[in-house]
Amino acid sequence: STSAKNRTLDDPAKPMIALFEEMQQKWQETGDENCKPNLVSYNALIFGLARSTDPTAVDSAQRYFRQMQSVHGLQPTQILYNTLMSAWSKHDRPDRTEALFREMLDAYQRGNHDDLKPNFKLYRTCLLAWSRAGNPEKTFSILKEWIQATEEEESQNSSHRRKGQQSGKKGGFPAPEGREFGAVLQAWLKSKRPEAPMKAEQGLRQMIEFADSGRFDCRPNVFTFTIVISAYSRAASRDKEAGA
């Protein structure tokens, strides 16, 4: 068709929405169940919108995310939650990222959806969102939650092993490592607060202690040290500017 020929693939957000709405309208007008939006079609649309360069696409993704729940009673998958969480993170909205994380966690804890149990990827997405925003308290809070979830998982698995039972879980729940601990330091660096250098160094020293004790695989590397050096460097620059 002419409309199809005129479409550009520079950013497919608009044609994706147009096609989805065309399909949905056919279902609403004719009652044709073959055109009724389902989990697969919503997943395809939201995945595409979440990756779009159109600054308004993430709002559209959120809108269709709610529509699939309220209109069609479809439950978003864990992967879909993480996709939308990542999109909000990239748009500097860690509050939206964490809100989705809490929503999914609540659905799991109510016992309605075992497949929505948060995994390490979701904790990482939420943690990095707050780190990018320069909020060390929130970043550290998510890190602590992740550690607690890891310890609870290990405790449950140990209990199953003692009883000679299978845990029923594939893989494990990896503990946070150097990148995640370093995200707290990065948050202090981005915060530009006066205490940032000292707080970042304290975090660095704690990473060394954890690594030496074998509790976590988080031994600092050149990137981690550079974060702390940069925090001191920025503080020195601000002091110099203030005294000029």
Protein backbone atom coordinates (compact mmCIF):
# COMPACT_ATOMS: atom_id res chain seq x y z
CA SER A 1 0.00 0.00 0.00
CA THR A 2 0.95 3.65 -0.35
CA SER A 3 1.11 4.08 3.43
CA ALA A 4 3.47 1.13 3.75
CA LYS A 5 5.72 2.49 1.00
CA ASN A 6 5.94 5.86 2.73
CA ARG A 7 6.98 4.42 6.06
CA THR A 8 10.55 4.77 7.21
CA LEU A 9 12.49 2.40 9.45
CA ASP A 10 14.46 5.22 11.07
CA ASP A 11 12.18 4.69 14.06
CA PRO A 12 9.39 2.14 13.80
CA ALA A 13 7.36 3.37 16.81
CA LYS A 14 4.62 5.08 14.83
CA PRO A 15 4.05 2.30 12.25
CA MET A 16 4.04 -0.31 15.02
CA ILE A 17 1.35 1.57 16.92
CA ALA A 18 -0.63 2.19 13.72
CA LEU A 19 -0.60 -1.49 12.80
CA PHE A 20 -1.51 -2.59 16.32
CA GLU A 21 -4.41 -0.12 16.46
CA GLU A 22 -5.59 -1.26 13.02
CA MET A 23 -5.65 -4.85 14.25
CA GLN A 24 -7.39 -3.90 17.48
CA GLN A 25 -9.99 -1.86 15.65
CA LYS A 26 -10.82 -4.79 13.36
CA TRP A 27 -11.41 -6.96 16.42
CA GLN A 28 -13.58 -4.31 18.12
CA GLU A 29 -15.66 -3.61 15.02
CA THR A 30 -16.11 -7.14 13.70
CA GLY A 31 -15.62 -9.31 16.74
CA ASP A 32 -13.08 -11.33 14.79
CA GLU A 33 -11.21 -13.26 17.48
CA ASN A 34 -8.37 -13.81 15.02
CA CYS A 35 -7.57 -10.09 15.35
CA LYS A 36 -7.89 -9.88 19.12
CA PRO A 37 -4.63 -8.66 20.72
CA ASN A 38 -2.92 -11.36 22.74
CA LEU A 39 0.19 -11.71 24.87
CA VAL A 40 2.42 -12.28 21.86
CA SER A 41 1.23 -9.17 20.01
CA TYR A 42 1.50 -6.99 23.12
CA ASN A 43 4.99 -8.32 23.81
CA ALA A 44 6.12 -7.52 20.27
CA LEU A 45 4.69 -4.00 20.47
CA ILE A 46 6.04 -3.14 23.92
CA PHE A 47 9.48 -4.62 23.20
CA GLY A 48 9.71 -2.46 20.08
CA LEU A 49 8.48 0.71 21.78
CA ALA A 50 10.86 0.21 24.70
CA ARG A 51 13.79 0.17 22.27
CA SER A 52 12.57 3.10 20.20
CA THR A 53 14.54 6.34 19.89
CA ASP A 54 11.28 8.31 19.94
CA PRO A 55 11.25 10.07 23.35
CA THR A 56 7.49 9.54 23.67
CA ALA A 57 7.62 5.82 22.86
CA VAL A 58 8.28 4.73 26.44
CA ASP A 59 5.05 6.45 27.53
CA SER A 60 3.23 4.54 24.81
CA ALA A 61 4.88 1.32 25.97
CA GLN A 62 3.64 1.96 29.51
CA ARG A 63 0.13 2.72 28.21
CA TYR A 64 -0.10 -0.56 26.27
CA PHE A 65 1.43 -2.38 29.24
CA ARG A 66 -1.54 -1.19 31.33
CA GLN A 67 -4.01 -1.82 28.53
CA MET A 68 -3.06 -5.48 28.23
CA GLN A 69 -3.77 -5.87 31.93
CA SER A 70 -6.95 -3.82 32.30
CA VAL A 71 -8.69 -4.51 28.97
CA HIS A 72 -7.60 -8.06 28.20
CA GLY A 73 -6.62 -9.41 31.62
CA LEU A 74 -3.19 -10.45 30.36
CA GLN A 75 -0.35 -10.87 32.83
CA PRO A 76 2.95 -9.32 31.69
CA THR A 77 5.89 -11.68 31.83
CA GLN A 78 9.01 -11.17 33.91
CA ILE A 79 10.93 -10.40 30.72
CA LEU A 80 8.38 -7.75 29.74
CA TYR A 81 8.66 -6.10 33.15
CA ASN A 82 12.43 -5.96 32.82
CA THR A 83 12.18 -4.55 29.29
CA LEU A 84 9.96 -1.69 30.42
CA MET A 85 12.04 -1.12 33.55
CA SER A 86 15.18 -0.79 31.41
CA ALA A 87 13.42 1.66 29.09
CA TRP A 88 12.47 3.94 31.98
CA SER A 89 16.00 3.68 33.33
CA LYS A 90 17.42 4.89 30.02
CA HIS A 91 15.00 7.81 30.14
CA ASP A 92 16.34 8.79 33.59
CA ARG A 93 13.22 7.74 35.44
CA PRO A 94 14.46 5.41 38.18
CA ASP A 95 11.23 6.05 40.08
CA ARG A 96 9.24 4.44 37.26
CA THR A 97 11.77 1.62 37.09
CA GLU A 98 11.43 0.82 40.78
CA ALA A 99 7.63 1.21 40.71
CA LEU A 100 7.42 -1.60 38.14
CA PHE A 101 9.86 -3.68 40.18
CA ARG A 102 7.70 -3.26 43.31
CA GLU A 103 4.55 -4.06 41.36
CA MET A 104 6.01 -7.31 40.11
CA LEU A 105 7.42 -8.21 43.53
CA ASP A 106 4.02 -7.56 45.11
CA ALA A 107 2.26 -9.78 42.55
CA TYR A 108 4.71 -12.57 43.33
CA GLN A 109 4.46 -12.17 47.12
CA ARG A 110 0.65 -12.31 46.96
CA GLY A 111 1.14 -15.82 45.63
CA ASN A 112 -0.65 -15.24 42.37
CA HIS A 113 2.24 -15.53 39.97
CA ASP A 114 5.21 -17.75 40.85
CA ASP A 115 6.78 -16.96 37.47
CA LEU A 116 7.12 -13.31 38.51
CA LYS A 117 9.66 -13.98 41.24
CA PRO A 118 12.32 -11.28 40.73
CA ASN A 119 15.69 -12.54 39.54
CA PHE A 120 19.10 -10.94 39.63
CA LYS A 121 18.55 -9.21 36.27
CA LEU A 122 15.62 -7.22 37.67
CA TYR A 123 17.54 -6.26 40.80
CA ARG A 124 20.42 -5.13 38.57
CA THR A 125 18.15 -3.05 36.34
CA CYS A 126 16.65 -1.28 39.33
CA LEU A 127 20.01 -0.78 41.04
CA LEU A 128 21.70 0.65 37.94
CA ALA A 129 18.76 2.99 37.32
CA TRP A 130 19.28 4.67 40.69
CA SER A 131 23.04 4.66 40.21
CA ARG A 132 22.74 6.53 36.90
CA ALA A 133 20.51 9.05 38.64
CA GLY A 134 23.19 9.77 41.23
CA ASN A 135 21.21 8.54 44.22
CA PRO A 136 23.59 6.48 46.40
CA GLU A 137 21.06 5.81 49.16
CA LYS A 138 18.54 4.26 46.79
CA THR A 139 21.29 2.34 44.98
CA PHE A 140 22.60 0.91 48.24
CA SER A 141 19.07 0.07 49.39
CA ILE A 142 18.46 -2.07 46.28
CA LEU A 143 21.88 -3.68 46.72
CA LYS A 144 20.98 -4.68 50.28
CA GLU A 145 17.67 -6.13 49.11
CA TRP A 146 19.50 -8.14 46.47
CA ILE A 147 21.92 -9.50 49.07
CA GLN A 148 19.02 -10.43 51.34
CA ALA A 149 17.21 -12.18 48.49
CA THR A 150 20.39 -14.11 47.67
CA GLU A 151 20.83 -15.21 51.27
CA GLU A 152 17.18 -16.27 51.56
CA GLU A 153 17.47 -18.29 48.35
CA GLU A 154 20.61 -20.02 49.58
CA SER A 155 18.98 -20.77 52.92
CA GLN A 156 15.99 -22.37 51.19
CA ASN A 157 18.22 -24.40 48.90
CA SER A 158 20.32 -25.57 51.86
CA SER A 159 17.17 -26.66 53.66
CA HIS A 160 16.06 -28.65 50.63
CA ARG A 161 19.47 -30.29 50.36
CA ARG A 162 19.39 -31.32 54.02
CA LYS A 163 16.01 -32.92 53.45
CA GLY A 164 17.22 -34.63 50.31
CA GLN A 165 14.76 -32.67 48.19
CA GLN A 166 15.18 -30.90 44.89
CA SER A 167 14.81 -27.14 45.11
CA GLY A 168 12.79 -27.06 41.90
CA LYS A 169 14.79 -24.09 40.66
CA LYS A 170 16.95 -23.96 37.59
CA GLY A 171 20.27 -22.25 38.04
CA GLY A 172 20.76 -20.07 41.08
CA PHE A 173 20.28 -16.55 42.35
CA PRO A 174 23.71 -14.97 41.83
CA ALA A 175 24.92 -12.58 44.48
CA PRO A 176 25.88 -9.06 43.41
CA GLU A 177 29.45 -8.74 42.19
CA GLY A 178 31.95 -5.98 41.52
CA ARG A 179 29.83 -4.16 38.96
CA GLU A 180 26.88 -3.89 41.32
CA PHE A 181 28.94 -2.81 44.34
CA GLY A 182 30.72 -0.35 42.06
CA ALA A 183 27.35 1.11 41.08
CA VAL A 184 27.02 2.50 44.61
CA LEU A 185 30.39 4.22 44.21
CA GLN A 186 29.30 5.51 40.81
CA ALA A 187 26.15 6.93 42.39
CA TRP A 188 28.26 8.85 44.91
CA LEU A 189 30.41 10.19 42.08
CA LYS A 190 27.35 11.38 40.15
CA SER A 191 25.75 12.88 43.24
CA LYS A 192 28.45 15.61 43.35
CA ARG A 193 27.82 15.93 47.08
CA PRO A 194 30.63 17.22 49.35
CA GLU A 195 30.92 13.89 51.14
CA ALA A 196 30.99 11.89 47.88
CA PRO A 197 34.77 11.18 47.79
CA MET A 198 34.92 9.86 51.35
CA LYS A 199 31.74 7.81 50.95
CA ALA A 200 33.00 6.34 47.69
CA GLU A 201 36.32 5.39 49.30
CA GLN A 202 34.49 3.80 52.23
CA GLY A 203 32.57 1.70 49.74
CA LEU A 204 35.80 0.75 48.01
CA ARG A 205 37.35 -0.39 51.32
CA GLN A 206 34.26 -2.44 52.11
CA MET A 207 34.48 -4.13 48.71
CA ILE A 208 38.06 -5.12 49.52
CA GLU A 209 36.99 -6.53 52.91
CA PHE A 210 34.16 -8.52 51.33
CA ALA A 211 36.48 -9.88 48.63
CA ASP A 212 39.21 -10.81 51.16
CA SER A 213 36.69 -12.63 53.34
CA GLY A 214 35.27 -14.50 50.36
CA ARG A 215 31.76 -13.30 51.08
CA PHE A 216 31.33 -11.63 47.68
CA ASP A 217 33.18 -11.69 44.39
CA CYS A 218 33.61 -7.94 44.33
CA ARG A 219 37.33 -7.21 44.34
CA PRO A 220 37.88 -3.68 43.03
CA ASN A 221 39.47 -3.25 39.61
CA VAL A 222 40.91 -0.28 37.73
CA PHE A 223 37.42 0.99 36.92
CA THR A 224 36.37 0.92 40.58
CA PHE A 225 39.50 2.74 41.77
CA THR A 226 39.06 5.30 38.99
CA ILE A 227 35.55 6.11 40.22
CA VAL A 228 36.92 7.06 43.64
CA ILE A 229 39.86 8.96 42.17
CA SER A 230 37.42 10.88 39.98
CA ALA A 231 35.28 11.73 42.99
CA TYR A 232 38.28 13.27 44.76
CA SER A 233 39.33 15.02 41.54
CA ARG A 234 35.91 16.61 41.09
CA ALA A 235 35.84 17.71 44.70
CA ALA A 236 39.26 19.35 44.29
CA SER A 237 38.04 21.16 41.17
CA ARG A 238 34.96 22.46 42.97
CA ASP A 239 37.06 23.64 45.91
CA LYS A 240 39.39 25.45 43.52
CA GLU A 241 36.48 27.11 41.74
CA ALA A 242 34.94 28.14 45.04
CA GLY A 243 38.18 29.74 46.15
CA ALA A 244 38.79 31.57 42.86
